[in-house]
Amino acid sequence: MDNGLVQVTLSNPEGEVIGIKYNEIDNVLETQNEEDNRGYWDVVWYEPEKQGSYDKLIATDFKVIVQDENQVEVSFTRTWNISLRGSLAPLNVDKRYIMRRGVSGFYFYAIMERKEGWPDVDMDQIRTVFKLQQNKFHFMAISNDRQRIMPMPEDRATGQPLAYPEAVLLTDPINPDLRGEVDDKYQYSSEDKDIRVHGWISSDPPVGFWMITPSDEFRSGGPNKQDLTAHVGPVVLSMFTSTHYAGKEINTEFRNGEPWKKVFGPALVYLNSVSSEEKPLNLWEDAKRQMMVEVRKWPYNFPESVDFPKRNQRGGVFGQLRVHDRYMSNRLMWADSAYVGLAAPGGVGSWERDSKGYQFWTKANKRGYFSIKNVRQGDYNLYAWVPGIVGDYKYSANITVRAGSNINLGVLVYEPPRKGPTLWEIGIPDRSAAEFFVPDPYPTLANQLYTNHPEKFRQYGLWERYVDLYRNDDLEYTVGDSYHAKDWFFAHVTRDVGNRTYKPTTWRIIFELKHLNNNGHYTLQLALASATDSDLHVRFNNPNADPPHFATGTIGKDNAIARHGIHGLYRLYSIDVPSVLLNGGKNTIYLTQSRSRSPFQGVLYDYIRLEGPPKT
């Protein structure tokens, strides 16, 4: 495909991108790689109880869908049948590539389908991968404040492996300025809502290669789910679904012959260039401008597949969300900056664990007004969460969106979990541990990008700093004693006692109750931002209570501690506290993370609040 700006070569009939000619570069993809290891789709899949493997979705048939003076669209398809069981993911696949007049790049999307009655399968990841010329693309940009010269693949090979394969200490890099830094692809993860444009810059010639994703509707887990963007290679990813920062609680299972069909994309591979006299970073500014152009054009009107609905085949939902919490205000409060979305029908908060359906999210304004536009036809629930307010909102009725509909839901009222007045609180209910104390990394294990950076939590090895700060005793937090969020360590981790042995840790919250109500029940609202193979025990005034007064049971596969995530899946526990467990005067709550096989087991707290008995 060639439009005079970019020339793209695709393998026939496999449907992989094997060449991209642009400007002075005959192929921006890595020509030292085999042709099937340059630009491709893949799926991580397995049948239950079997080993996972990659399916690169190699097509068997090629067809030109449209070819005229304004556009080319081509299709590469593969049809599954039972004879392929065990060797290929049970999917029908249609990979599409589009080139348009005047656009410096190409669009791509795929339609994936399971027919009713097909074998059970798990599909834990769906993505596209582009591997660029190693000798040209050295500068990576994923946001305005996350840009840097990157190591080479050889630097990782000669470096010192750290606690897991993705993390390597650069001991003898080709660029000596990088010596002593840590490289780990998970340090460059972002929330889906922020993954709009990312890529690499070549300085000779000055050329940019960018992945532009104008919509989240086909991604999994909602706007705050984190995923990979780009990493050493140089590699550019477009992650459509994954279990990253969530584990298998993200619903990637297909059982009992469940049929399914979903369109992933389109996204745009965009290439740009500047003269040698201009600053190479102008390429990033131009890529951001192009991203905004694509966002304004969404949903595109040019894909030919009937499975991708145009704007006039979609609908919308709008309204206002307000919050009623009589212990915060006698009046309804605005749901300031609430995240409001449509996703598959399910329970409260189920959107965070969904990867099969489409999701449509927006951010409400200061007064809680929201408008969700360009929604595919279908049945949805409306969900929301409000920064600064604990819990999840779900609208009581299913919502059916039809082409051209614009549904006014009027004023919706969220009544968050609440039993009584706030006696004290720790943290901010925002589904993140970012407000708590995040230590500096060891100087010998730093990534200089995150020095004095608001996302310092993306540094490697921060879990190991806990024992440096709390050598002999675990964390103790005294409510009201000039303590604040920065006195609370960001991760409740295990204690390293040497020889790869770890033990549980118990944190203490000390507080005063001047007037104990012996006839009422208190409530501890405990919100977690993440959990990894943890069992959190809660005890009141008796550290040896057996069984504990409350236990979560084993929860979480988020792996957010190891992967520098600061949050994973949200969990909220409203714990009933009979007054008999409390004292008039001094009290202590003991929080024990009881599982301790590795340094990465632990929880990230979002918010803790003790409520008094209800007031009549």
Tab-separated table of N, CA, C and O in Angstrom, residues 20-123:
chain	number	residue	atom	x	y	z
A	20	ILE	N	7.848	-0.874	6.265
A	20	ILE	CA	7.247	0.462	6.257
A	20	ILE	C	8.326	1.422	5.755
A	20	ILE	O	9.310	1.689	6.453
A	21	LYS	N	8.159	1.903	4.546
A	21	LYS	CA	9.115	2.840	3.956
A	21	LYS	C	8.606	4.261	4.185
A	21	LYS	O	7.467	4.584	3.854
A	22	TYR	N	9.493	5.090	4.736
A	22	TYR	CA	9.080	6.465	5.023
A	22	TYR	C	10.285	7.386	4.950
A	22	TYR	O	11.359	7.078	5.502
A	23	ASN	N	10.081	8.518	4.292
A	23	ASN	CA	11.111	9.544	4.209
A	23	ASN	C	12.390	8.931	3.640
A	23	ASN	O	12.385	8.361	2.571
A	24	GLU	N	13.505	9.006	4.362
A	24	GLU	CA	14.770	8.474	3.870
A	24	GLU	C	15.047	7.060	4.356
A	24	GLU	O	16.134	6.517	4.121
A	25	ILE	N	14.099	6.445	5.041
A	25	ILE	CA	14.322	5.116	5.623
A	25	ILE	C	13.565	4.087	4.797
A	25	ILE	O	12.335	4.120	4.693
A	26	ASP	N	14.301	3.146	4.226
A	26	ASP	CA	13.679	2.120	3.389
A	26	ASP	C	12.736	1.226	4.181
A	26	ASP	O	11.721	0.762	3.653
A	27	ASN	N	13.070	0.971	5.440
A	27	ASN	CA	12.185	0.183	6.290
A	27	ASN	C	12.422	0.609	7.733
A	27	ASN	O	13.505	0.400	8.285
A	28	VAL	N	11.421	1.220	8.362
A	28	VAL	CA	11.585	1.636	9.760
A	28	VAL	C	11.546	0.434	10.699
A	28	VAL	O	11.967	0.531	11.858
A	29	LEU	N	11.029	-0.714	10.217
A	29	LEU	CA	11.007	-1.922	11.031
A	29	LEU	C	12.370	-2.606	10.996
A	29	LEU	O	13.160	-2.420	10.062
A	30	GLU	N	12.635	-3.419	12.011
A	30	GLU	CA	13.946	-4.042	12.167
A	30	GLU	C	14.161	-5.133	11.109
A	30	GLU	O	13.565	-6.212	11.182
A	31	THR	N	15.020	-4.826	10.137
A	31	THR	CA	15.249	-5.755	9.030
A	31	THR	C	16.132	-6.929	9.429
A	31	THR	O	16.208	-7.918	8.679
A	32	GLN	N	16.799	-6.845	10.600
A	32	GLN	CA	17.565	-7.998	11.071
A	32	GLN	C	16.645	-9.095	11.604
A	32	GLN	O	17.068	-10.242	11.764
A	33	ASN	N	15.399	-8.728	11.888
A	33	ASN	CA	14.421	-9.726	12.333
A	33	ASN	C	13.842	-10.463	11.137
A	33	ASN	O	13.787	-9.926	10.016
A	34	GLU	N	13.370	-11.683	11.371
A	34	GLU	CA	12.607	-12.379	10.349
A	34	GLU	C	11.344	-11.581	10.022
A	34	GLU	O	10.864	-10.785	10.830
A	35	GLU	N	10.824	-11.787	8.835
A	35	GLU	CA	9.674	-10.994	8.403
A	35	GLU	C	8.473	-11.145	9.320
A	35	GLU	O	7.671	-10.221	9.457
A	36	ASP	N	8.348	-12.301	9.980
A	36	ASP	CA	7.186	-12.499	10.854
A	36	ASP	C	7.436	-11.977	12.262
A	36	ASP	O	6.642	-12.233	13.172
A	37	ASN	N	8.520	-11.221	12.460
A	37	ASN	CA	8.859	-10.691	13.778
A	37	ASN	C	9.129	-9.187	13.693
A	37	ASN	O	10.057	-8.680	14.306
A	38	ARG	N	8.267	-8.497	12.933
A	38	ARG	CA	8.440	-7.055	12.736
A	38	ARG	C	7.190	-6.288	13.153
A	38	ARG	O	7.252	-5.421	14.022
A	39	GLY	N	6.064	-6.592	12.517
A	39	GLY	CA	4.796	-5.953	12.870
A	39	GLY	C	3.693	-6.990	12.815
A	39	GLY	O	3.411	-7.537	11.741
A	40	TYR	N	3.063	-7.289	13.961
A	40	TYR	CA	2.135	-8.418	13.984
A	40	TYR	C	1.142	-8.290	15.133
A	40	TYR	O	1.333	-7.547	16.083
A	41	TRP	N	0.059	-9.040	15.017
A	41	TRP	CA	-0.892	-9.276	16.096
A	41	TRP	C	-0.487	-10.548	16.830
A	41	TRP	O	0.109	-11.444	16.234
A	42	ASP	N	-0.848	-10.635	18.106
A	42	ASP	CA	-0.771	-11.939	18.763
A	42	ASP	C	-1.768	-12.021	19.916
A	42	ASP	O	-2.262	-11.013	20.413
A	43	VAL	N	-2.064	-13.262	20.289
A	43	VAL	CA	-2.979	-13.583	21.382
A	43	VAL	C	-2.296	-14.603	22.272
A	43	VAL	O	-1.738	-15.584	21.778
A	44	VAL	N	-2.307	-14.362	23.582
A	44	VAL	CA	-1.883	-15.379	24.541
A	44	VAL	C	-3.119	-16.194	24.915
A	44	VAL	O	-4.091	-15.642	25.427
A	45	TRP	N	-3.085	-17.505	24.670
A	45	TRP	CA	-4.283	-18.312	24.840
A	45	TRP	C	-3.917	-19.686	25.373
A	45	TRP	O	-2.767	-20.131	25.288
A	46	TYR	N	-4.905	-20.370	25.922
A	46	TYR	CA	-4.728	-21.756	26.359
A	46	TYR	C	-6.096	-22.327	26.701
A	46	TYR	O	-7.022	-21.605	27.089
A	47	GLU	N	-6.211	-23.621	26.517
A	47	GLU	CA	-7.392	-24.311	27.013
A	47	GLU	C	-7.215	-24.550	28.512
A	47	GLU	O	-6.080	-24.613	29.003
A	48	PRO	N	-8.313	-24.656	29.270
A	48	PRO	CA	-8.199	-24.798	30.721
A	48	PRO	C	-7.252	-25.921	31.127
A	48	PRO	O	-7.252	-27.005	30.513
A	49	GLU	N	-6.418	-25.604	32.121
A	49	GLU	CA	-5.447	-26.546	32.696
A	49	GLU	C	-4.302	-26.892	31.755
A	49	GLU	O	-3.536	-27.810	32.017
A	50	LYS	N	-4.167	-26.184	30.661
A	50	LYS	CA	-3.069	-26.447	29.724
A	50	LYS	C	-2.123	-25.255	29.667
A	50	LYS	O	-2.414	-24.175	30.152
A	51	GLN	N	-0.968	-25.452	29.058
A	51	GLN	CA	0.061	-24.430	28.983
A	51	GLN	C	-0.333	-23.326	28.002
A	51	GLN	O	-0.873	-23.592	26.926
A	52	GLY	N	-0.029	-22.085	28.373
A	52	GLY	CA	-0.319	-20.968	27.492
A	52	GLY	C	0.670	-20.870	26.342
A	52	GLY	O	1.818	-21.309	26.444
A	53	SER	N	0.228	-20.275	25.247
A	53	SER	CA	1.110	-20.079	24.097
A	53	SER	C	0.648	-18.857	23.315
A	53	SER	O	-0.441	-18.328	23.529
A	54	TYR	N	1.513	-18.412	22.407
A	54	TYR	CA	1.205	-17.273	21.551
A	54	TYR	C	0.639	-17.770	20.223
A	54	TYR	O	1.185	-18.687	19.617
A	55	ASP	N	-0.415	-17.143	19.799
A	55	ASP	CA	-0.951	-17.349	18.455
A	55	ASP	C	-0.812	-16.023	17.727
A	55	ASP	O	-1.417	-15.017	18.129
A	56	LYS	N	-0.026	-15.987	16.681
A	56	LYS	CA	0.212	-14.743	15.945
A	56	LYS	C	-0.854	-14.466	14.885
A	56	LYS	O	-0.694	-13.563	14.063
A	57	LEU	N	-1.927	-15.222	14.938
A	57	LEU	CA	-3.099	-14.951	14.096
A	57	LEU	C	-2.719	-14.885	12.618
A	57	LEU	O	-3.140	-13.983	11.878
A	58	ILE	N	-1.922	-15.843	12.197
A	58	ILE	CA	-1.502	-15.906	10.793
A	58	ILE	C	-2.712	-16.195	9.915
A	58	ILE	O	-3.434	-17.175	10.118
A	59	ALA	N	-2.940	-15.318	8.958
A	59	ALA	CA	-4.094	-15.460	8.072
A	59	ALA	C	-3.790	-16.443	6.936
A	59	ALA	O	-2.632	-16.766	6.644
A	60	THR	N	-4.851	-16.898	6.304
A	60	THR	CA	-4.722	-17.844	5.184
A	60	THR	C	-5.342	-17.320	3.898
A	60	THR	O	-5.140	-17.911	2.832
A	61	ASP	N	-6.089	-16.215	3.992
A	61	ASP	CA	-6.753	-15.671	2.801
A	61	ASP	C	-6.611	-14.160	2.783
A	61	ASP	O	-6.656	-13.492	3.832
A	62	PHE	N	-6.476	-13.625	1.571
A	62	PHE	CA	-6.290	-12.191	1.374
A	62	PHE	C	-7.363	-11.668	0.420
A	62	PHE	O	-7.743	-12.330	-0.541
A	63	LYS	N	-7.844	-10.458	0.723
A	63	LYS	CA	-8.847	-9.859	-0.137
A	63	LYS	C	-8.720	-8.349	-0.101
A	63	LYS	O	-8.487	-7.759	0.956
A	64	VAL	N	-8.858	-7.702	-1.250
A	64	VAL	CA	-8.947	-6.244	-1.311
A	64	VAL	C	-10.409	-5.859	-1.099
A	64	VAL	O	-11.282	-6.266	-1.869
A	65	ILE	N	-10.647	-5.077	-0.068
A	65	ILE	CA	-12.016	-4.676	0.265
A	65	ILE	C	-12.426	-3.448	-0.538
A	65	ILE	O	-13.529	-3.377	-1.075
A	66	VAL	N	-11.540	-2.444	-0.590
A	66	VAL	CA	-11.817	-1.245	-1.373
A	66	VAL	C	-10.489	-0.709	-1.894
A	66	VAL	O	-9.451	-0.805	-1.211
A	67	GLN	N	-10.517	-0.191	-3.092
A	67	GLN	CA	-9.325	0.415	-3.684
A	67	GLN	C	-9.779	1.492	-4.659
A	67	GLN	O	-10.323	1.206	-5.715
A	68	ASP	N	-9.598	2.766	-4.217
A	68	ASP	CA	-9.938	3.872	-5.103
A	68	ASP	C	-8.942	5.003	-4.871
A	68	ASP	O	-7.922	4.814	-4.193
A	69	GLU	N	-9.229	6.172	-5.402
A	69	GLU	CA	-8.253	7.262	-5.338
A	69	GLU	C	-8.112	7.834	-3.928
A	69	GLU	O	-7.164	8.571	-3.643
A	70	ASN	N	-9.015	7.483	-3.006
A	70	ASN	CA	-8.965	8.026	-1.648
A	70	ASN	C	-8.559	7.022	-0.576
A	70	ASN	O	-8.103	7.413	0.494
A	71	GLN	N	-8.716	5.735	-0.865
A	71	GLN	CA	-8.514	4.756	0.205
A	71	GLN	C	-8.254	3.368	-0.351
A	71	GLN	O	-8.812	2.980	-1.386
A	72	VAL	N	-7.417	2.644	0.389
A	72	VAL	CA	-7.253	1.204	0.192
A	72	VAL	C	-7.551	0.533	1.524
A	72	VAL	O	-7.065	0.974	2.570
A	73	GLU	N	-8.398	-0.495	1.491
A	73	GLU	CA	-8.585	-1.349	2.673
A	73	GLU	C	-8.436	-2.799	2.249
A	73	GLU	O	-9.069	-3.234	1.281
A	74	VAL	N	-7.593	-3.514	2.983
A	74	VAL	CA	-7.337	-4.914	2.668
A	74	VAL	C	-7.654	-5.761	3.892
A	74	VAL	O	-7.597	-5.306	5.032
A	75	SER	N	-7.980	-7.027	3.628
A	75	SER	CA	-8.416	-7.948	4.671
A	75	SER	C	-7.602	-9.236	4.594
A	75	SER	O	-7.382	-9.795	3.510
A	76	PHE	N	-7.170	-9.698	5.763
A	76	PHE	CA	-6.472	-10.987	5.880
A	76	PHE	C	-7.248	-11.822	6.894
A	76	PHE	O	-7.375	-11.437	8.059
A	77	THR	N	-7.779	-12.953	6.458
A	77	THR	CA	-8.678	-13.726	7.306
A	77	THR	C	-8.136	-15.129	7.581
A	77	THR	O	-7.341	-15.683	6.818
A	78	ARG	N	-8.632	-15.657	8.702
A	78	ARG	CA	-8.361	-17.043	9.073
A	78	ARG	C	-9.628	-17.609	9.682
A	78	ARG	O	-10.243	-16.991	10.556
A	79	THR	N	-10.034	-18.779	9.223
A	79	THR	CA	-11.237	-19.440	9.729
A	79	THR	C	-10.838	-20.676	10.517
A	79	THR	O	-10.074	-21.515	10.020
A	80	TRP	N	-11.360	-20.755	11.736
A	80	TRP	CA	-11.009	-21.878	12.615
A	80	TRP	C	-11.964	-23.040	12.422
A	80	TRP	O	-13.157	-22.847	12.138
A	81	ASN	N	-11.446	-24.254	12.585
A	81	ASN	CA	-12.305	-25.432	12.630
A	81	ASN	C	-11.724	-26.421	13.626
A	81	ASN	O	-10.591	-26.280	14.082
A	82	ILE	N	-12.484	-27.446	13.960
A	82	ILE	CA	-12.128	-28.338	15.065
A	82	ILE	C	-10.824	-29.079	14.819
A	82	ILE	O	-10.145	-29.493	15.786
A	83	SER	N	-10.422	-29.232	13.573
A	83	SER	CA	-9.154	-29.915	13.293
A	83	SER	C	-7.952	-29.104	13.775
A	83	SER	O	-6.852	-29.645	13.922
A	84	LEU	N	-8.169	-27.802	14.035
A	84	LEU	CA	-7.082	-26.924	14.495
A	84	LEU	C	-7.005	-26.848	16.013
A	84	LEU	O	-6.157	-26.131	16.554
A	85	ARG	N	-7.867	-27.596	16.696
A	85	ARG	CA	-7.904	-27.521	18.155
A	85	ARG	C	-6.545	-27.908	18.751
A	85	ARG	O	-5.939	-28.908	18.356
A	86	GLY	N	-6.075	-27.082	19.674
A	86	GLY	CA	-4.800	-27.331	20.330
A	86	GLY	C	-3.620	-26.648	19.681
A	86	GLY	O	-2.594	-26.437	20.328
A	87	SER	N	-3.776	-26.264	18.408
A	87	SER	CA	-2.656	-25.609	17.713
A	87	SER	C	-2.891	-24.119	17.504
A	87	SER	O	-1.927	-23.347	17.473
A	88	LEU	N	-4.156	-23.709	17.369
A	88	LEU	CA	-4.483	-22.301	17.177
A	88	LEU	C	-5.632	-21.926	18.100
A	88	LEU	O	-6.504	-22.747	18.408
A	89	ALA	N	-5.646	-20.672	18.542
A	89	ALA	CA	-6.755	-20.189	19.359
A	89	ALA	C	-8.057	-20.342	18.584
A	89	ALA	O	-8.112	-20.041	17.384
A	90	PRO	N	-9.110	-20.828	19.243
A	90	PRO	CA	-10.390	-21.015	18.540
A	90	PRO	C	-11.071	-19.680	18.249
A	90	PRO	O	-11.974	-19.235	18.952
A	91	LEU	N	-10.591	-19.053	17.179
A	91	LEU	CA	-11.075	-17.746	16.754
A	91	LEU	C	-11.140	-17.683	15.243
A	91	LEU	O	-10.211	-18.151	14.552
A	92	ASN	N	-12.179	-17.061	14.730
A	92	ASN	CA	-12.152	-16.547	13.369
A	92	ASN	C	-11.572	-15.144	13.434
A	92	ASN	O	-11.960	-14.348	14.295
A	93	VAL	N	-10.657	-14.848	12.534
A	93	VAL	CA	-9.933	-13.578	12.594
A	93	VAL	C	-9.994	-12.885	11.238
A	93	VAL	O	-9.795	-13.505	10.196
A	94	ASP	N	-10.271	-11.588	11.284
A	94	ASP	CA	-10.227	-10.745	10.090
A	94	ASP	C	-9.375	-9.527	10.423
A	94	ASP	O	-9.814	-8.628	11.151
A	95	LYS	N	-8.133	-9.512	9.938
A	95	LYS	CA	-7.218	-8.391	10.172
A	95	LYS	C	-7.336	-7.415	9.008
A	95	LYS	O	-7.173	-7.807	7.848
A	96	ARG	N	-7.582	-6.156	9.335
A	96	ARG	CA	-7.785	-5.134	8.307
A	96	ARG	C	-6.684	-4.067	8.388
A	96	ARG	O	-6.270	-3.669	9.482
A	97	TYR	N	-6.251	-3.600	7.225
A	97	TYR	CA	-5.310	-2.480	7.123
A	97	TYR	C	-5.890	-1.478	6.141
A	97	TYR	O	-6.410	-1.844	5.078
A	98	ILE	N	-5.794	-0.181	6.519
A	98	ILE	CA	-6.367	0.891	5.713
A	98	ILE	C	-5.308	1.954	5.462
A	98	ILE	O	-4.613	2.390	6.392
A	99	MET	N	-5.190	2.385	4.231
A	99	MET	CA	-4.349	3.536	3.896
A	99	MET	C	-5.233	4.575	3.212
A	99	MET	O	-6.031	4.231	2.319
A	100	ARG	N	-5.086	5.844	3.650
A	100	ARG	CA	-5.922	6.909	3.130
A	100	ARG	C	-5.068	8.012	2.513
A	100	ARG	O	-3.932	8.253	2.933
A	101	ARG	N	-5.666	8.667	1.557
A	101	ARG	CA	-4.989	9.783	0.904
A	101	ARG	C	-4.670	10.868	1.929
A	101	ARG	O	-5.506	11.255	2.740
A	102	GLY	N	-3.437	11.338	1.926
A	102	GLY	CA	-3.046	12.472	2.750
A	102	GLY	C	-2.716	12.147	4.191
A	102	GLY	O	-2.349	13.040	4.964
A	103	VAL	N	-2.849	10.890	4.606
A	103	VAL	CA	-2.553	10.498	5.986
A	103	VAL	C	-1.185	9.831	6.028
A	103	VAL	O	-0.949	8.842	5.324
A	104	SER	N	-0.312	10.354	6.850
A	104	SER	CA	1.064	9.861	6.909
A	104	SER	C	1.139	8.654	7.845
A	104	SER	O	1.669	8.718	8.951
A	105	GLY	N	0.588	7.550	7.370
A	105	GLY	CA	0.579	6.331	8.158
A	105	GLY	C	-0.494	5.393	7.658
A	105	GLY	O	-0.982	5.516	6.529
A	106	PHE	N	-0.888	4.446	8.526
A	106	PHE	CA	-1.939	3.510	8.143
A	106	PHE	C	-2.723	3.111	9.383
A	106	PHE	O	-2.222	3.105	10.514
A	107	TYR	N	-3.989	2.780	9.157
A	107	TYR	CA	-4.873	2.330	10.219
A	107	TYR	C	-4.930	0.804	10.214
A	107	TYR	O	-4.730	0.159	9.175
A	108	PHE	N	-5.214	0.238	11.373
A	108	PHE	CA	-5.369	-1.216	11.450
A	108	PHE	C	-6.443	-1.546	12.478
A	108	PHE	O	-6.646	-0.820	13.450
A	109	TYR	N	-7.139	-2.630	12.253
A	109	TYR	CA	-8.104	-3.145	13.224
A	109	TYR	C	-8.323	-4.616	12.942
A	109	TYR	O	-7.832	-5.163	11.937
A	110	ALA	N	-9.025	-5.289	13.841
A	110	ALA	CA	-9.289	-6.715	13.662
A	110	ALA	C	-10.657	-7.057	14.230
A	110	ALA	O	-11.085	-6.492	15.246
A	111	ILE	N	-11.335	-7.971	13.570
A	111	ILE	CA	-12.585	-8.525	14.062
A	111	ILE	C	-12.299	-9.962	14.485
A	111	ILE	O	-11.821	-10.772	13.680
A	112	MET	N	-12.549	-10.255	15.744
A	112	MET	CA	-12.324	-11.608	16.273
A	112	MET	C	-13.651	-12.185	16.714
A	112	MET	O	-14.485	-11.494	17.311
A	113	GLU	N	-13.831	-13.486	16.426
A	113	GLU	CA	-15.136	-14.107	16.663
A	113	GLU	C	-14.971	-15.552	17.106
A	113	GLU	O	-14.131	-16.285	16.595
A	114	ARG	N	-15.782	-15.920	18.092
A	114	ARG	CA	-15.958	-17.314	18.505
A	114	ARG	C	-17.394	-17.723	18.182
A	114	ARG	O	-18.342	-17.035	18.532
A	115	LYS	N	-17.533	-18.885	17.573
A	115	LYS	CA	-18.861	-19.395	17.290
A	115	LYS	C	-19.385	-20.186	18.492
A	115	LYS	O	-18.621	-20.708	19.298
A	116	GLU	N	-20.687	-20.262	18.583
A	116	GLU	CA	-21.311	-21.006	19.675
A	116	GLU	C	-20.884	-22.472	19.617
A	116	GLU	O	-20.835	-23.085	18.546
A	117	GLY	N	-20.538	-23.000	20.781
A	117	GLY	CA	-20.163	-24.406	20.866
A	117	GLY	C	-18.679	-24.681	20.719
A	117	GLY	O	-18.249	-25.832	20.857
A	118	TRP	N	-17.891	-23.644	20.478
A	118	TRP	CA	-16.452	-23.874	20.333
A	118	TRP	C	-15.809	-24.184	21.685
A	118	TRP	O	-16.381	-23.890	22.737
A	119	PRO	N	-14.607	-24.767	21.678
A	119	PRO	CA	-13.988	-25.238	22.926
A	119	PRO	C	-13.744	-24.115	23.930
A	119	PRO	O	-13.556	-22.954	23.571
A	120	ASP	N	-13.726	-24.511	25.207
A	120	ASP	CA	-13.372	-23.577	26.270
A	120	ASP	C	-11.960	-23.058	26.037
A	120	ASP	O	-11.068	-23.810	25.615
A	121	VAL	N	-11.764	-21.768	26.349
A	121	VAL	CA	-10.445	-21.165	26.136
A	121	VAL	C	-10.293	-19.948	27.050
A	121	VAL	O	-11.285	-19.320	27.440
A	122	ASP	N	-9.058	-19.655	27.422
A	122	ASP	CA	-8.701	-18.408	28.076
A	122	ASP	C	-7.835	-17.616	27.108
A	122	ASP	O	-6.923	-18.180	26.488
A	123	MET	N	-8.116	-16.321	26.978
A	123	MET	CA	-7.295	-15.449	26.138
A	123	MET	C	-6.855	-14.273	27.010
A	123	MET	O	-7.588	-13.310	27.183
